[in-house]
C-alpha cells in the first residue's frame, strides 16, 4: 500500500545574527551582509513538519495532528519562540543560526520524538521568499 | 527527457464528523476530541491535484488545465461540495472522513479518469495548518 | 491626537445550513441553493477583530493583543469552533447563520466585553472569496 | 470627483524588545510577557502604505508606485531593516517599539515626505495575526 | 441600525501598456518605465467588490453573493479576462489602463448594475504589492 | 549526510499568447481557448527556485540566497519581466510560452549558471491555481 504524508504548520518569532567567530569582522560583514548586524535582527519563522507513513485503519489518521502540534510546541516552540537564537538557546551557542542550520536542528529534535517507522521532513520559512527543507533524499 | 509536473488547485466546502462506529462514545470523544461533535463541523477544503508526465510538443501542455479543472469539478467537487461527507456521500458511509481518507478517496476517483501514463498525486488542505498528500513514494 | 486601530485574526471551523423555516422547501432551495443542503455543509471561518482608540503611553499598547485573543477565544471560539451553528448554539437557533448574521452576533458578543471607549468592528471570512464586515458607518 | 487610494506593500525584518524602563523587571514581565525577553526576539514586518487623493489625468496615476516604493525604502526600510529597533535606531531609543508605536513613527516619517494634499495611512503587520493601522479618523 | 459590508473577490488576467499618446516616446518611457513596453506586459488582477447596506431579515443576506459573482462575471470579467486592455476593450481605447483607471472603470460599470440604495467600492490588486481602492470618501 | 534544499521566490509580469503557427486559427482557438487571444493577455508569474546540496560548515549556507536572488534577476527577470514573451524574447520566438515551456526554459538558463554539484528545480505559478514544476524525477 502507498504511504501518505501529513503536514502541520506552526510558527515562532526569534532574533538571530549570522556570524562565524573564527573570521574577522570584515569577512563576516562581507559574507553575511545585513544578517551580520551585531545587535541582531529577527524573523517570523513558519515551520511545516511533514510525517510520512501508513494510516491507522481504526482512526483514518497517520498521526493525530493535535498530538503532533503539541509535540512541536513542547520541543521546538517552547525553546525558540520569542528568543534570541544566538544568546538564549544551547543549540545555537556554537552553531550559526542560518535557516539551513535551524531546520537541521529542528529535524534532529523531532526525529528523537517521533516513531522511527515514520519518515520526517521539516520545511522552514525564514521569510515568505526564503525557505529551506531538510532532509532531501 | 525529464518529466514535468502540473498542478491545479480547486476547493470545496463540506461538513464532516470523525467517528469510529465500533467504539464507545467515550472512546470516540477521547480519540477524536472536538472533531467527534455529533452534529458535525465543517471546513473549506483546498485540493491541489498534481499530474506528472511529458509535455506534448504540439501544445507545450502536459495536460490542458481547463480540462483537468473540469474533470475535478465533475468527479470530485460535484460529489463533495456543500455536502455532509458522512451523510450525503456513498464514499464515506462506512469510512471515517479524516483528511487522510478524503485524500485517498479523491486520488482513487481521479486515478480512474486520468491517462495511466501520467502519475498523479493529491494534496488536501483541511485548514491552512493541517494538510495531507497522497500517495508518497 | 489621532486614533489607532489594532487587529487580531482568529479562526474557527463550523457546520451550518441556510434556511428560513417560514418558507417552503422549494423556496428555500431556490434562494439558498447549495447552502440549503439539509445535512449541512461547513467552513473554516477567519475572524478579524478591529479595536480603535488611543494607545496607552505607558505600554505603547492600545489593547494587549494576547488579552484580546483570550477574550475572543473564551467568548466566540469556545461557542462556535467545531460546532454545528444551527443545532449546537443558542445564537442561531432562530437566526439564519449567514455570514452577515454570524458577524453581527460576534460583534454583539464582543461589544459587551470590550471597554466602551474603544470602537469595535469585525470582519468574517466565510471563504477567501466571500467575506463581510460589521458595522460600517 | 471622488478620491482614490493607492497602496504599496513593503517588508522589513527587525529585532525588538518591549520594555518600560520606569517599571520593575517583574512588572515588565507581567505586562509584556515573552515580548519582554531581555535578549530580544524579532519579526518579519509587512508594511502597507496607503495614499489618498485625486489621480493625475495625464498619467492616470495618483502617485507613481515605483517612486512611493523608493521613498519607503530610503526613509523607512534603510532605517529599520535587519536592525535591532531598541539599540540601532534613534526613533526607539526612548520609545517602546510596540506595533502601535512603530506604525506611528513610520507615519510621521512618511508624512513629512509626501505631498500634504494627499492623505496617508500606514498598516503594519507584526505577524499575520497581529496588525495595526494609523491614523484612524 | 448599523450597515454591513459584504465583499466578493474575483480575478482576471490581462495584458496592458501604460502610454500617453500626446507625449513623445522618450517622455512616455521616462514616466512609465517598464510599464511602457510597446509590446505590452500583463497581470493577474484580483478584484474585490464591496457592497454596503442593510441585510434583508428574511434571508440574512445583504446581497446574494452568487448573484454578485455572476454580475461581476457578466459585466467585468467577460470584458477584460484574457484580453489586451488597450487593444481589445472600448473602455481603454482612449484611457490609460493604470490600476487607478481600471478600478474607476469597473466601479462605473458595476454602479449602474447594483441597487442605488447600496454603497459600492472596488479594490483592485495589480500585484500583491500594488493595489488601489475606489471611491474613497 | 543528508542533503538540504533552499528555495528563493521571485516574480515577474509578462504578456503572452498560446498559439501553434502550424495550425489553423480555428484549431488554435479550439485547443487554447481564451489563451489564444491574438492581442495577448498576461500574468503575474511567481517563480520558486529550489537548489539542493550540502551546506558549507563555515557559513551554514547551502547557497547565499542574496546571490541566488541576484542570479535569478540578472538571468531570468531582466529577460522576461514586463515583456511580451512571444514578441520580446528570443527564447519564445519559436516556442509556445505555456507554463510548462516557460519553466523548462528558466530551468535551462539557471542550470548553466549554478554549480553542477547542486541539484536544481523550478516551480512556476502562472496563477495561484495553475502551476508547474520542472524537472520531476
mmCIF file of N, CA, C and O in Angstrom, chain F residues 23-98:
data_model
loop_
_atom_site.group_PDB
_atom_site.id
_atom_site.type_symbol
_atom_site.label_atom_id
_atom_site.label_comp_id
_atom_site.label_asym_id
_atom_site.label_seq_id
_atom_site.Cartn_x
_atom_site.Cartn_y
_atom_site.Cartn_z
ATOM 1 N N UNK F 23 -0.799 25.341 -37.100
ATOM 2 C CA UNK F 23 -2.222 25.001 -37.085
ATOM 3 C C UNK F 23 -3.055 26.137 -37.680
ATOM 4 O O UNK F 23 -2.607 27.283 -37.741
ATOM 5 N N UNK F 24 -4.312 25.803 -38.022
ATOM 6 C CA UNK F 24 -5.241 26.853 -38.453
ATOM 7 C C UNK F 24 -5.666 27.680 -37.245
ATOM 8 O O UNK F 24 -5.561 27.243 -36.092
ATOM 9 N N UNK F 25 -6.179 28.888 -37.521
ATOM 10 C CA UNK F 25 -6.725 29.727 -36.455
ATOM 11 C C UNK F 25 -7.819 28.986 -35.694
ATOM 12 O O UNK F 25 -7.923 29.075 -34.467
ATOM 13 N N UNK F 26 -8.654 28.265 -36.441
ATOM 14 C CA UNK F 26 -9.770 27.551 -35.828
ATOM 15 C C UNK F 26 -9.265 26.522 -34.817
ATOM 16 O O UNK F 26 -9.754 26.438 -33.693
ATOM 17 N N UNK F 27 -8.246 25.734 -35.243
ATOM 18 C CA UNK F 27 -7.726 24.712 -34.339
ATOM 19 C C UNK F 27 -7.050 25.367 -33.121
ATOM 20 O O UNK F 27 -7.208 24.903 -31.990
ATOM 21 N N UNK F 28 -6.294 26.431 -33.350
ATOM 22 C CA UNK F 28 -5.659 27.131 -32.221
ATOM 23 C C UNK F 28 -6.700 27.620 -31.223
ATOM 24 O O UNK F 28 -6.509 27.493 -30.009
ATOM 25 N N UNK F 29 -7.795 28.137 -31.735
ATOM 26 C CA UNK F 29 -8.829 28.645 -30.844
ATOM 27 C C UNK F 29 -9.486 27.504 -30.067
ATOM 28 O O UNK F 29 -9.793 27.640 -28.874
ATOM 29 N N UNK F 30 -9.705 26.387 -30.765
ATOM 30 C CA UNK F 30 -10.293 25.222 -30.085
ATOM 31 C C UNK F 30 -9.389 24.710 -28.963
ATOM 32 O O UNK F 30 -9.833 24.394 -27.874
ATOM 33 N N UNK F 31 -8.093 24.610 -29.266
ATOM 34 C CA UNK F 31 -7.173 24.000 -28.300
ATOM 35 C C UNK F 31 -6.821 24.973 -27.175
ATOM 36 O O UNK F 31 -6.812 24.591 -26.007
ATOM 37 N N UNK F 32 -6.547 26.210 -27.510
ATOM 38 C CA UNK F 32 -6.023 27.134 -26.497
ATOM 39 C C UNK F 32 -7.071 28.093 -25.925
ATOM 40 O O UNK F 32 -6.797 28.814 -24.964
ATOM 41 N N UNK F 33 -8.257 28.115 -26.527
ATOM 42 C CA UNK F 33 -9.353 28.916 -25.974
ATOM 43 C C UNK F 33 -8.963 30.370 -25.794
ATOM 44 O O UNK F 33 -8.350 30.972 -26.670
ATOM 45 N N UNK F 34 -9.321 30.927 -24.638
ATOM 46 C CA UNK F 34 -9.063 32.343 -24.370
ATOM 47 C C UNK F 34 -7.562 32.666 -24.389
ATOM 48 O O UNK F 34 -7.176 33.811 -24.630
ATOM 49 N N UNK F 35 -6.728 31.648 -24.134
ATOM 50 C CA UNK F 35 -5.273 31.879 -24.091
ATOM 51 C C UNK F 35 -4.711 32.119 -25.490
ATOM 52 O O UNK F 35 -3.540 32.453 -25.643
ATOM 53 N N UNK F 36 -5.540 31.932 -26.530
ATOM 54 C CA UNK F 36 -5.122 32.162 -27.917
ATOM 55 C C UNK F 36 -5.432 33.588 -28.390
ATOM 56 O O UNK F 36 -5.112 33.941 -29.526
ATOM 57 N N UNK F 37 -6.009 34.410 -27.536
ATOM 58 C CA UNK F 37 -6.362 35.793 -27.916
ATOM 59 C C UNK F 37 -5.223 36.461 -28.702
ATOM 60 O O UNK F 37 -4.109 36.607 -28.194
ATOM 61 N N UNK F 38 -5.470 36.890 -29.962
ATOM 62 C CA UNK F 38 -4.398 37.389 -30.826
ATOM 63 C C UNK F 38 -3.624 38.576 -30.254
ATOM 64 O O UNK F 38 -2.443 38.740 -30.555
ATOM 65 N N UNK F 39 -4.302 39.381 -29.435
ATOM 66 C CA UNK F 39 -3.644 40.562 -28.875
ATOM 67 C C UNK F 39 -2.998 40.316 -27.517
ATOM 68 O O UNK F 39 -2.670 41.257 -26.802
ATOM 69 N N UNK F 40 -2.870 39.009 -27.141
ATOM 70 C CA UNK F 40 -2.176 38.657 -25.898
ATOM 71 C C UNK F 40 -3.025 38.906 -24.657
ATOM 72 O O UNK F 40 -4.022 39.602 -24.691
ATOM 73 N N UNK F 41 -2.631 38.252 -23.595
ATOM 74 C CA UNK F 41 -3.143 38.551 -22.256
ATOM 75 C C UNK F 41 -1.907 38.468 -21.352
ATOM 76 O O UNK F 41 -0.783 38.439 -21.862
ATOM 77 N N UNK F 42 -2.062 38.428 -20.029
ATOM 78 C CA UNK F 42 -0.845 38.448 -19.226
ATOM 79 C C UNK F 42 -1.019 37.876 -17.843
ATOM 80 O O UNK F 42 -2.131 37.529 -17.427
ATOM 81 N N UNK F 43 0.092 37.748 -17.156
ATOM 82 C CA UNK F 43 0.103 37.133 -15.824
ATOM 83 C C UNK F 43 1.161 37.785 -14.939
ATOM 84 O O UNK F 43 2.158 38.321 -15.421
ATOM 85 N N UNK F 44 0.924 37.672 -13.614
ATOM 86 C CA UNK F 44 1.976 37.847 -12.614
ATOM 87 C C UNK F 44 2.555 36.464 -12.346
ATOM 88 O O UNK F 44 1.888 35.644 -11.713
ATOM 89 N N UNK F 45 3.723 36.179 -12.831
ATOM 90 C CA UNK F 45 4.337 34.871 -12.616
ATOM 91 C C UNK F 45 5.125 34.865 -11.309
ATOM 92 O O UNK F 45 5.959 35.752 -11.086
ATOM 93 N N UNK F 46 4.859 33.867 -10.465
ATOM 94 C CA UNK F 46 5.697 33.648 -9.287
ATOM 95 C C UNK F 46 6.632 32.484 -9.586
ATOM 96 O O UNK F 46 6.183 31.419 -10.030
ATOM 97 N N UNK F 47 7.898 32.700 -9.334
ATOM 98 C CA UNK F 47 8.927 31.708 -9.652
ATOM 99 C C UNK F 47 9.613 31.281 -8.362
ATOM 100 O O UNK F 47 10.127 32.128 -7.633
ATOM 101 N N UNK F 48 9.612 29.971 -8.083
ATOM 102 C CA UNK F 48 10.326 29.451 -6.917
ATOM 103 C C UNK F 48 11.462 28.562 -7.412
ATOM 104 O O UNK F 48 11.222 27.561 -8.094
ATOM 105 N N UNK F 49 12.681 28.947 -7.066
ATOM 106 C CA UNK F 49 13.862 28.182 -7.492
ATOM 107 C C UNK F 49 14.368 27.381 -6.300
ATOM 108 O O UNK F 49 14.614 27.941 -5.228
ATOM 109 N N UNK F 50 14.508 26.068 -6.511
ATOM 110 C CA UNK F 50 14.950 25.156 -5.447
ATOM 111 C C UNK F 50 16.347 24.634 -5.783
ATOM 112 O O UNK F 50 16.565 24.133 -6.893
ATOM 113 N N UNK F 51 17.269 24.746 -4.836
ATOM 114 C CA UNK F 51 18.641 24.273 -5.017
ATOM 115 C C UNK F 51 18.924 23.258 -3.911
ATOM 116 O O UNK F 51 18.616 23.515 -2.753
ATOM 117 N N UNK F 52 19.502 22.122 -4.292
ATOM 118 C CA UNK F 52 19.710 21.025 -3.338
ATOM 119 C C UNK F 52 21.182 20.643 -3.279
ATOM 120 O O UNK F 52 21.842 20.498 -4.315
ATOM 121 N N UNK F 53 21.695 20.472 -2.055
ATOM 122 C CA UNK F 53 23.079 20.047 -1.893
ATOM 123 C C UNK F 53 23.442 19.994 -0.423
ATOM 124 O O UNK F 53 22.568 19.893 0.437
ATOM 125 N N UNK F 54 24.734 20.073 -0.135
ATOM 126 C CA UNK F 54 25.195 20.015 1.254
ATOM 127 C C UNK F 54 25.655 21.394 1.695
ATOM 128 O O UNK F 54 26.423 22.049 0.994
ATOM 129 N N UNK F 55 25.202 21.842 2.885
ATOM 130 C CA UNK F 55 25.590 23.178 3.341
ATOM 131 C C UNK F 55 27.086 23.248 3.653
ATOM 132 O O UNK F 55 27.720 22.257 4.009
ATOM 133 N N UNK F 56 27.629 24.449 3.533
ATOM 134 C CA UNK F 56 29.023 24.742 3.853
ATOM 135 C C UNK F 56 29.139 24.913 5.370
ATOM 136 O O UNK F 56 28.492 25.796 5.941
ATOM 137 N N UNK F 57 29.954 24.115 6.055
ATOM 138 C CA UNK F 57 30.023 24.244 7.521
ATOM 139 C C UNK F 57 30.577 25.591 7.983
ATOM 140 O O UNK F 57 30.298 26.014 9.103
ATOM 141 N N UNK F 58 31.313 26.295 7.138
ATOM 142 C CA UNK F 58 31.861 27.606 7.518
ATOM 143 C C UNK F 58 30.770 28.672 7.631
ATOM 144 O O UNK F 58 30.869 29.593 8.424
ATOM 145 N N UNK F 59 29.754 28.564 6.783
ATOM 146 C CA UNK F 59 28.706 29.597 6.756
ATOM 147 C C UNK F 59 27.351 29.095 7.241
ATOM 148 O O UNK F 59 26.500 29.884 7.641
ATOM 149 N N UNK F 60 27.154 27.794 7.194
ATOM 150 C CA UNK F 60 25.818 27.278 7.453
ATOM 151 C C UNK F 60 24.878 27.498 6.279
ATOM 152 O O UNK F 60 23.675 27.283 6.378
ATOM 153 N N UNK F 61 25.420 27.960 5.153
ATOM 154 C CA UNK F 61 24.634 28.213 3.937
ATOM 155 C C UNK F 61 24.807 27.045 2.955
ATOM 156 O O UNK F 61 25.916 26.536 2.797
ATOM 157 N N UNK F 62 23.736 26.675 2.258
ATOM 158 C CA UNK F 62 23.917 25.854 1.070
ATOM 159 C C UNK F 62 24.368 26.765 -0.066
ATOM 160 O O UNK F 62 25.299 26.468 -0.813
ATOM 161 N N UNK F 63 23.662 27.881 -0.197
ATOM 162 C CA UNK F 63 24.000 28.876 -1.199
ATOM 163 C C UNK F 63 23.522 30.198 -0.632
ATOM 164 O O UNK F 63 22.508 30.244 0.067
ATOM 165 N N UNK F 64 24.251 31.270 -0.865
ATOM 166 C CA UNK F 64 23.860 32.580 -0.360
ATOM 167 C C UNK F 64 22.596 33.016 -1.108
ATOM 168 O O UNK F 64 22.627 33.223 -2.325
ATOM 169 N N UNK F 65 21.478 33.177 -0.391
ATOM 170 C CA UNK F 65 20.215 33.467 -1.071
ATOM 171 C C UNK F 65 20.196 34.840 -1.739
ATOM 172 O O UNK F 65 19.459 35.055 -2.700
ATOM 173 N N UNK F 66 21.023 35.775 -1.235
ATOM 174 C CA UNK F 66 21.114 37.059 -1.940
ATOM 175 C C UNK F 66 21.779 36.867 -3.306
ATOM 176 O O UNK F 66 21.395 37.484 -4.292
ATOM 177 N N UNK F 67 22.793 35.979 -3.333
ATOM 178 C CA UNK F 67 23.446 35.709 -4.624
ATOM 179 C C UNK F 67 22.494 34.970 -5.567
ATOM 180 O O UNK F 67 22.445 35.251 -6.758
ATOM 181 N N UNK F 68 21.751 34.013 -5.012
ATOM 182 C CA UNK F 68 20.788 33.291 -5.848
ATOM 183 C C UNK F 68 19.740 34.261 -6.391
ATOM 184 O O UNK F 68 19.368 34.207 -7.571
ATOM 185 N N UNK F 69 19.286 35.173 -5.537
ATOM 186 C CA UNK F 69 18.305 36.166 -5.967
ATOM 187 C C UNK F 69 18.883 37.041 -7.094
ATOM 188 O O UNK F 69 18.226 37.284 -8.112
ATOM 189 N N UNK F 70 20.122 37.502 -6.926
ATOM 190 C CA UNK F 70 20.785 38.311 -7.964
ATOM 191 C C UNK F 70 20.893 37.551 -9.283
ATOM 192 O O UNK F 70 20.655 38.088 -10.361
ATOM 193 N N UNK F 71 21.291 36.278 -9.153
ATOM 194 C CA UNK F 71 21.474 35.438 -10.339
ATOM 195 C C UNK F 71 20.154 35.256 -11.090
ATOM 196 O O UNK F 71 20.115 35.292 -12.326
ATOM 197 N N UNK F 72 19.055 35.076 -10.344
ATOM 198 C CA UNK F 72 17.744 34.953 -10.992
ATOM 199 C C UNK F 72 17.364 36.283 -11.640
ATOM 200 O O UNK F 72 16.853 36.320 -12.766
ATOM 201 N N UNK F 73 17.617 37.385 -10.936
ATOM 202 C CA UNK F 73 17.268 38.695 -11.502
ATOM 203 C C UNK F 73 18.008 38.938 -12.816
ATOM 204 O O UNK F 73 17.410 39.327 -13.814
ATOM 205 N N UNK F 74 19.324 38.697 -12.803
ATOM 206 C CA UNK F 74 20.136 39.010 -13.994
ATOM 207 C C UNK F 74 19.816 38.101 -15.172
ATOM 208 O O UNK F 74 19.853 38.532 -16.323
ATOM 209 N N UNK F 75 19.525 36.839 -14.890
ATOM 210 C CA UNK F 75 19.400 35.870 -15.977
ATOM 211 C C UNK F 75 17.960 35.560 -16.375
ATOM 212 O O UNK F 75 17.718 35.105 -17.489
ATOM 213 N N UNK F 76 17.024 35.812 -15.485
ATOM 214 C CA UNK F 76 15.625 35.480 -15.797
ATOM 215 C C UNK F 76 14.746 36.731 -15.794
ATOM 216 O O UNK F 76 14.098 37.045 -16.784
ATOM 217 N N UNK F 77 14.730 37.461 -14.682
ATOM 218 C CA UNK F 77 13.794 38.584 -14.586
ATOM 219 C C UNK F 77 14.135 39.682 -15.591
ATOM 220 O O UNK F 77 13.229 40.257 -16.211
ATOM 221 N N UNK F 78 15.415 39.973 -15.771
ATOM 222 C CA UNK F 78 15.773 41.030 -16.729
ATOM 223 C C UNK F 78 15.350 40.669 -18.157
ATOM 224 O O UNK F 78 15.114 41.553 -18.982
ATOM 225 N N UNK F 79 15.266 39.387 -18.452
ATOM 226 C CA UNK F 79 14.809 38.932 -19.772
ATOM 227 C C UNK F 79 13.284 39.012 -19.914
ATOM 228 O O UNK F 79 12.783 39.359 -20.978
ATOM 229 N N UNK F 80 12.562 38.614 -18.859
ATOM 230 C CA UNK F 80 11.126 38.335 -19.023
ATOM 231 C C UNK F 80 10.197 39.343 -18.344
ATOM 232 O O UNK F 80 9.021 39.428 -18.696
ATOM 233 N N UNK F 81 10.707 40.096 -17.356
ATOM 234 C CA UNK F 81 9.809 40.961 -16.590
ATOM 235 C C UNK F 81 9.316 42.144 -17.432
ATOM 236 O O UNK F 81 10.112 42.825 -18.088
ATOM 237 N N UNK F 82 8.012 42.388 -17.377
ATOM 238 C CA UNK F 82 7.384 43.485 -18.136
ATOM 239 C C UNK F 82 7.648 43.355 -19.633
ATOM 240 O O UNK F 82 7.825 44.347 -20.339
ATOM 241 N N UNK F 83 7.660 42.095 -20.116
ATOM 242 C CA UNK F 83 7.873 41.834 -21.534
ATOM 243 C C UNK F 83 6.682 41.070 -22.119
ATOM 244 O O UNK F 83 5.866 40.499 -21.385
ATOM 245 N N UNK F 84 6.655 41.083 -23.453
ATOM 246 C CA UNK F 84 5.757 40.196 -24.181
ATOM 247 C C UNK F 84 6.579 38.979 -24.537
ATOM 248 O O UNK F 84 7.528 39.076 -25.340
ATOM 249 N N UNK F 85 6.274 37.844 -23.953
ATOM 250 C CA UNK F 85 7.150 36.673 -24.132
ATOM 251 C C UNK F 85 7.266 36.284 -25.609
ATOM 252 O O UNK F 85 8.350 35.940 -26.079
ATOM 253 N N UNK F 86 6.150 36.357 -26.349
ATOM 254 C CA UNK F 86 6.185 35.951 -27.764
ATOM 255 C C UNK F 86 6.994 36.911 -28.624
ATOM 256 O O UNK F 86 7.712 36.481 -29.535
ATOM 257 N N UNK F 87 6.891 38.210 -28.360
ATOM 258 C CA UNK F 87 7.483 39.202 -29.265
ATOM 259 C C UNK F 87 8.836 39.723 -28.793
ATOM 260 O O UNK F 87 9.673 40.101 -29.617
ATOM 261 N N UNK F 88 9.047 39.777 -27.483
ATOM 262 C CA UNK F 88 10.230 40.481 -26.965
ATOM 263 C C UNK F 88 11.374 39.561 -26.565
ATOM 264 O O UNK F 88 12.408 40.048 -26.104
ATOM 265 N N UNK F 89 11.199 38.237 -26.644
ATOM 266 C CA UNK F 89 12.248 37.335 -26.146
ATOM 267 C C UNK F 89 12.638 36.357 -27.242
ATOM 268 O O UNK F 89 11.784 35.870 -27.982
ATOM 269 N N UNK F 90 13.940 36.070 -27.309
ATOM 270 C CA UNK F 90 14.369 35.104 -28.319
ATOM 271 C C UNK F 90 13.944 33.684 -27.920
ATOM 272 O O UNK F 90 13.705 32.832 -28.775
ATOM 273 N N UNK F 91 13.818 33.435 -26.614
ATOM 274 C CA UNK F 91 13.504 32.079 -26.148
ATOM 275 C C UNK F 91 12.135 31.599 -26.649
ATOM 276 O O UNK F 91 11.937 30.384 -26.856
ATOM 277 N N UNK F 92 11.175 32.506 -26.806
ATOM 278 C CA UNK F 92 9.823 32.077 -27.194
ATOM 279 C C UNK F 92 9.446 32.549 -28.594
ATOM 280 O O UNK F 92 8.276 32.578 -28.951
ATOM 281 N N UNK F 93 10.447 32.913 -29.393
ATOM 282 C CA UNK F 93 10.155 33.270 -30.784
ATOM 283 C C UNK F 93 9.523 32.066 -31.493
ATOM 284 O O UNK F 93 8.554 32.220 -32.242
ATOM 285 N N UNK F 94 10.073 30.866 -31.235
ATOM 286 C CA UNK F 94 9.569 29.675 -31.917
ATOM 287 C C UNK F 94 9.116 28.602 -30.938
ATOM 288 O O UNK F 94 9.106 27.412 -31.270
ATOM 289 N N UNK F 95 8.775 29.019 -29.752
ATOM 290 C CA UNK F 95 8.375 28.045 -28.725
ATOM 291 C C UNK F 95 7.140 28.600 -28.022
ATOM 292 O O UNK F 95 7.140 29.755 -27.583
ATOM 293 N N UNK F 96 6.102 27.792 -27.923
ATOM 294 C CA UNK F 96 4.851 28.241 -27.324
ATOM 295 C C UNK F 96 5.066 28.532 -25.831
ATOM 296 O O UNK F 96 5.510 27.656 -25.095
ATOM 297 N N UNK F 97 4.757 29.754 -25.352
ATOM 298 C CA UNK F 97 5.043 30.082 -23.954
ATOM 299 C C UNK F 97 3.997 29.558 -22.971
ATOM 300 O O UNK F 97 3.416 30.316 -22.189
ATOM 301 N N UNK F 98 3.750 28.256 -23.021
ATOM 302 C CA UNK F 98 2.938 27.615 -21.982
ATOM 303 C C UNK F 98 3.720 27.657 -20.675
ATOM 304 O O UNK F 98 4.954 27.799 -20.679
#
